[in-house]
mmCIF file of C-alpha atoms in Angstrom:
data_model
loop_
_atom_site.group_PDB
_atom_site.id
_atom_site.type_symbol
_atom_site.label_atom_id
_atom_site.label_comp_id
_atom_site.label_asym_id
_atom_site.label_seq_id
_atom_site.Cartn_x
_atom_site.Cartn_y
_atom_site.Cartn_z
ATOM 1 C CA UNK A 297 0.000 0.000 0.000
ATOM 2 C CA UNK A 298 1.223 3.331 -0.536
ATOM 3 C CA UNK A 299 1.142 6.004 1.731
ATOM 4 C CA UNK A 300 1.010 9.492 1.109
ATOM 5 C CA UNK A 301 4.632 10.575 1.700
ATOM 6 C CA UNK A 302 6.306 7.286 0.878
ATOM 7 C CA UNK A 303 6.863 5.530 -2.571
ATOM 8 C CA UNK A 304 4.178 3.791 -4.678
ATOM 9 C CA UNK A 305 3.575 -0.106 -3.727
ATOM 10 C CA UNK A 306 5.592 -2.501 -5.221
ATOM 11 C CA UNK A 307 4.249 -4.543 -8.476
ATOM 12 C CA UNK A 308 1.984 -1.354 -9.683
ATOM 13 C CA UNK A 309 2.274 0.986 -12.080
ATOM 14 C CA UNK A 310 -0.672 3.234 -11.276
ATOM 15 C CA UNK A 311 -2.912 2.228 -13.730
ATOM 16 C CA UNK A 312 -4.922 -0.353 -11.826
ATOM 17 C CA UNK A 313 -7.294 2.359 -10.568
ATOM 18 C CA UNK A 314 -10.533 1.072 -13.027
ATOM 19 C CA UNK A 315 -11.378 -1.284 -10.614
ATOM 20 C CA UNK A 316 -11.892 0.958 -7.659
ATOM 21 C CA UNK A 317 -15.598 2.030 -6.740
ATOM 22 C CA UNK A 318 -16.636 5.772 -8.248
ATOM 23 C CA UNK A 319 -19.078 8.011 -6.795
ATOM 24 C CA UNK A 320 -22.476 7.412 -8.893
ATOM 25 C CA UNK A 321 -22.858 10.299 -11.660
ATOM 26 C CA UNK A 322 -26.285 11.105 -9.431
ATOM 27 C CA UNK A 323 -24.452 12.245 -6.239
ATOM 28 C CA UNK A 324 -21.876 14.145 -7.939
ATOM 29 C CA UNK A 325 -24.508 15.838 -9.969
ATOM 30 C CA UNK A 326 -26.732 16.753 -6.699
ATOM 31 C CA UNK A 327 -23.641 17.638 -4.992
ATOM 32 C CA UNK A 328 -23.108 20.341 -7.669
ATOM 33 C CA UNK A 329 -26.251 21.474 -7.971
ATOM 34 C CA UNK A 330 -26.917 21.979 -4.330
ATOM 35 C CA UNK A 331 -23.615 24.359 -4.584
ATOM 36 C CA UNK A 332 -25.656 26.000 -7.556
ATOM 37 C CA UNK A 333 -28.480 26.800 -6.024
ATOM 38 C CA UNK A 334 -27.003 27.631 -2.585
ATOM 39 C CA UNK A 335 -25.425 30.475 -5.161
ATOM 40 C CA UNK A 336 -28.204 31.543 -6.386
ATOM 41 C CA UNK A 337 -30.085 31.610 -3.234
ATOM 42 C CA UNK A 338 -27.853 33.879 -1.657
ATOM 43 C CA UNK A 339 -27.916 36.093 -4.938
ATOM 44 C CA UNK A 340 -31.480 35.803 -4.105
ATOM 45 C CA UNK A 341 -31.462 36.683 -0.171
ATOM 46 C CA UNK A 342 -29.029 40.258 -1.590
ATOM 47 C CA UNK A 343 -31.318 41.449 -3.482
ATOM 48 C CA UNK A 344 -34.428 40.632 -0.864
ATOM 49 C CA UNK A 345 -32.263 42.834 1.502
ATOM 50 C CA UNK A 346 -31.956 45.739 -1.135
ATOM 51 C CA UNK A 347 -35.871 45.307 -1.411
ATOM 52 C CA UNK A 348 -36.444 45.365 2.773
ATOM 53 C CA UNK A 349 -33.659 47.957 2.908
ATOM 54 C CA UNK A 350 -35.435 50.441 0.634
ATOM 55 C CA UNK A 351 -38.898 49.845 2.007
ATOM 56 C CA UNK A 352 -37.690 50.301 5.744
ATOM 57 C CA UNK A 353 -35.829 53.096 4.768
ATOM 58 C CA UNK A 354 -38.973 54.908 3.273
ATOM 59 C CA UNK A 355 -41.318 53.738 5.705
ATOM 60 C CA UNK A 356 -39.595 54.444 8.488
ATOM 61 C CA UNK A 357 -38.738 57.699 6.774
ATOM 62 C CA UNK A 358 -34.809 57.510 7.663
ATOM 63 C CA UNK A 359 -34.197 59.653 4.699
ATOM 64 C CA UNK A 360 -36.155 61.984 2.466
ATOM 65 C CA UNK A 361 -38.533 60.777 -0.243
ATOM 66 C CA UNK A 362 -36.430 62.816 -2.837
ATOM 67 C CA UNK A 363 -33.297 60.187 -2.067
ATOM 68 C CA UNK A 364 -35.364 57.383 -1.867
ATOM 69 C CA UNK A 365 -38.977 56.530 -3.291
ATOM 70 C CA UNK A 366 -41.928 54.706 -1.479
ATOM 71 C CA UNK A 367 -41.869 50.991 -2.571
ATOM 72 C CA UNK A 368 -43.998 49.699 -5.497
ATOM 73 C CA UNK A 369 -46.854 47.287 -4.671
ATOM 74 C CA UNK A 370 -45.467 44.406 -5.930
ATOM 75 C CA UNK A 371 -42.400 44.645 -3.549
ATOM 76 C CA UNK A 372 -44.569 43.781 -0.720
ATOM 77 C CA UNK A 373 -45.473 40.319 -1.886
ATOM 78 C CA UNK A 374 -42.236 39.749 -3.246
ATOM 79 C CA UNK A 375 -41.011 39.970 0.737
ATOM 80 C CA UNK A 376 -42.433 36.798 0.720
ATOM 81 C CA UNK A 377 -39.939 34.980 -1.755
ATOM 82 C CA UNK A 378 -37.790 34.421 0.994
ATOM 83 C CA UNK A 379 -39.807 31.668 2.084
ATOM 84 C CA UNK A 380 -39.379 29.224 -0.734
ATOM 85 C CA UNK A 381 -35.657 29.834 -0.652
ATOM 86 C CA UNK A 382 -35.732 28.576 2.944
ATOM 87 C CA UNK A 383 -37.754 25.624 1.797
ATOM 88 C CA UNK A 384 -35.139 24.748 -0.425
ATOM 89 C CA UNK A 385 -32.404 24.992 1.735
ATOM 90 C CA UNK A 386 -33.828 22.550 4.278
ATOM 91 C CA UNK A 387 -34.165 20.434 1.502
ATOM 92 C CA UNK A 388 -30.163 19.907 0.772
ATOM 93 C CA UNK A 389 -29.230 17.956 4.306
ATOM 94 C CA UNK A 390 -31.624 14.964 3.803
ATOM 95 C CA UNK A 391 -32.439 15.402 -0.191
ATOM 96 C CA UNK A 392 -36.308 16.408 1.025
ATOM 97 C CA UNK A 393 -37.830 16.292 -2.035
ATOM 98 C CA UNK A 394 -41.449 17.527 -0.401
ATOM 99 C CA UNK A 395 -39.585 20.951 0.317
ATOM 100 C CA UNK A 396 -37.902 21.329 -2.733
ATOM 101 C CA UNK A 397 -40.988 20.779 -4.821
ATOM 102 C CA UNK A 398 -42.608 23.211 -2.039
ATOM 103 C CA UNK A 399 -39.268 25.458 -2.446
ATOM 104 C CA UNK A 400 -39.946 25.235 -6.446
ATOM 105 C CA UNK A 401 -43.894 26.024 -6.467
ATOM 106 C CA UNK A 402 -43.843 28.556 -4.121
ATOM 107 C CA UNK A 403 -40.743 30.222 -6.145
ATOM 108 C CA UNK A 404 -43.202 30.430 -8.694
ATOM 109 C CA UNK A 405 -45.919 31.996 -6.518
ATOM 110 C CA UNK A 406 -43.788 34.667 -4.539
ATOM 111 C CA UNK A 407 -40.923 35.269 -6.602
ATOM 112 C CA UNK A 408 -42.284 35.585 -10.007
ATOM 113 C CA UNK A 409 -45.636 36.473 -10.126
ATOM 114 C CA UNK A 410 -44.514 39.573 -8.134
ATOM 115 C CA UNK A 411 -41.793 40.302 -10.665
ATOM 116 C CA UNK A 412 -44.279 39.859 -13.691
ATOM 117 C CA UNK A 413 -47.368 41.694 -11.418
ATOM 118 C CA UNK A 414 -44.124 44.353 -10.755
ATOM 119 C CA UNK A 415 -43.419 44.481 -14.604
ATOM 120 C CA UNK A 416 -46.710 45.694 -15.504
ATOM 121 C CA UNK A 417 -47.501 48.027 -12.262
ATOM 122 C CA UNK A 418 -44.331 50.293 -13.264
ATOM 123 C CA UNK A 419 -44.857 50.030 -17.347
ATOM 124 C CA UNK A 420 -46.746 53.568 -17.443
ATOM 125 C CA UNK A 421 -44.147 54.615 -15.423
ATOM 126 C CA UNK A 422 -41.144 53.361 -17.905
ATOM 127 C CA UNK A 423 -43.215 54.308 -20.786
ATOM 128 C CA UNK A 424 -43.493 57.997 -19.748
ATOM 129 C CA UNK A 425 -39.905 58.166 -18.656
ATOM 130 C CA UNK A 426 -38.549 56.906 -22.211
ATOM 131 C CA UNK A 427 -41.211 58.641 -24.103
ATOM 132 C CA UNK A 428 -41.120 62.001 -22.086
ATOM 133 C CA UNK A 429 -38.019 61.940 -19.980
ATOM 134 C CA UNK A 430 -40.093 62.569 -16.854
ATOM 135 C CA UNK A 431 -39.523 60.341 -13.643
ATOM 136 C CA UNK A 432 -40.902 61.249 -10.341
ATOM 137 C CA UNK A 433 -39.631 58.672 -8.216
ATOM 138 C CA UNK A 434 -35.958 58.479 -7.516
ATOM 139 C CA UNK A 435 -33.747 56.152 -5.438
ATOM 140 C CA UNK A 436 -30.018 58.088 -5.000
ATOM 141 C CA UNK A 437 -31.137 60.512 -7.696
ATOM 142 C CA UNK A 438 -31.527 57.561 -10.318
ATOM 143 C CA UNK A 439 -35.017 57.509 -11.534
ATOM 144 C CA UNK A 440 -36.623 54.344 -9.538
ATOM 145 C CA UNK A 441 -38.606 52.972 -12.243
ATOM 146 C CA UNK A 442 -34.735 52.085 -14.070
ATOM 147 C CA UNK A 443 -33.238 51.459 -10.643
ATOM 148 C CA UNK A 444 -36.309 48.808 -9.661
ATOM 149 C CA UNK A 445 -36.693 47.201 -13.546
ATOM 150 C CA UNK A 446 -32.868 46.197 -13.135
ATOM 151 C CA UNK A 447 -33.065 44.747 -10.070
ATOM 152 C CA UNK A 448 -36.238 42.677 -11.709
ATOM 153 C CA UNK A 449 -33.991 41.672 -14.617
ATOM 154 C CA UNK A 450 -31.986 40.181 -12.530
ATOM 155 C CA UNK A 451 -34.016 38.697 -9.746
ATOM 156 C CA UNK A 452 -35.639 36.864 -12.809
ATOM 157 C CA UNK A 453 -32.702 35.767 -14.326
ATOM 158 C CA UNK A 454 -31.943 34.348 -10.387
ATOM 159 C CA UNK A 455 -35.174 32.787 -9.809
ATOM 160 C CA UNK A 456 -35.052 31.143 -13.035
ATOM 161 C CA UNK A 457 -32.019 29.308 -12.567
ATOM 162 C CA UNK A 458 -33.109 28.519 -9.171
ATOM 163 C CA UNK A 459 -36.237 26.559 -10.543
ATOM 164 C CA UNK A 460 -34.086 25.417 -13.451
ATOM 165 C CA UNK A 461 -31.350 23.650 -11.334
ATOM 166 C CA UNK A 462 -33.874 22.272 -8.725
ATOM 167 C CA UNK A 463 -35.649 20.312 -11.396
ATOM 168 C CA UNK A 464 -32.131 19.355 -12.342
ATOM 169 C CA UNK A 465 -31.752 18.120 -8.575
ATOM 170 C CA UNK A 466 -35.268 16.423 -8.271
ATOM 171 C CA UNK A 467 -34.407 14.350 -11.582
ATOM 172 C CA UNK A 468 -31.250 13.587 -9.810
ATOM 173 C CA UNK A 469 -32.919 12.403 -6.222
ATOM 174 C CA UNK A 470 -35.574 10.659 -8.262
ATOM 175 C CA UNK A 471 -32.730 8.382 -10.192
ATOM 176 C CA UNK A 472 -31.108 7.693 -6.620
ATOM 177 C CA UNK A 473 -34.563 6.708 -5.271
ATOM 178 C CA UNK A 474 -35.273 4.672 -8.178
ATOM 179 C CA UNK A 475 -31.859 2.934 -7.935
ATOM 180 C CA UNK A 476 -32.725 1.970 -4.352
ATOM 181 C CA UNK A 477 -35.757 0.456 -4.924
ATOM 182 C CA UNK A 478 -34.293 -1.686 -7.127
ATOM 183 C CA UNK A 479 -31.947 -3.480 -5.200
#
């Protein structure tokens, strides 16, 4: 046997490693993905702290309307979304897959439909700023209706990968669980 420091057994030449046992292609694959999505649900929790931050901050009136605008409607739903990210990261110690089908539905529900509700709430808005070059909410001087339609391009772009890479994972618990059951 060879040890870490000393020299390679005797009678081997290193290539009698195909025989050795491999981690399955499932667990290496759900091992990623969990990474993934732990990624993305931090992204995720960053920009739900922007959101809290600049609704506290107005409510709470810590600084002048002028520097930084009263929240849209849809942000208040969307201060639910943190809620399916918590679902999902229960999920990774056991593989739940009730909570990250819960974690994946209720994405859907409080993430998105907020974003898409958001989208159309603050078209007017973007249509008379482009058309007119009027804006009459600001956050730090930046007109909020650009300020709030990036942060939904992204937040999109985060919550679909998040869904994308947790059906990824359930296919990948599903072919461990059906592997099981088979032996």
């Amino acid at each position: 046997m060879a040890s870490r420091a000393g020299p390679r057994a005797s009678g081997t030449d290193g290539s009698d490693y195909s025989h050795r046992e491999r981690v399955a292609s499932h667990y290496q694959m759900s091992a990623s993905l969990k990474s993934e999505i732990k990624k993305l649900i931090y992204a995720h929790v960053l920009i739900w702290l922007l959101i809290a931050a600049q609704m506290c901050v107005s409510h709470f009136k810590l600084v002048s309307h002028d520097l930084v605008a009263m929240p849209y409607q849809w942000e208040y739903p969307y201060l639910l979304s943190i809620v399916p990210s918590l679902f999902g990261l229960f999920s990774f110690p056991r593989n739940n897959i009730s909570y990250l089908v819960i974690s994946m539905i209720s994405t859907g529900l409080f993430s998105i439909a907020p974003l898409i509700y958001g989208t159309m709430e603050m078209f007017p808005m973007a249509q008379q700023l482009y058309r007119h070059g009027k804006a009459y909410r600001f956050i730090f001087g930046f007109s909020a209706v650009s300020v709030m339609y990036l942060v939904m391009v992204v937040a999109v772009q985060v919550h679909g990968w998040q869904i994308y890479y947790s059906k990824k994972l359930l296919d990948s618990w599903f072919t461990s669980t059906q592997e099981k059951k088979k032996k």
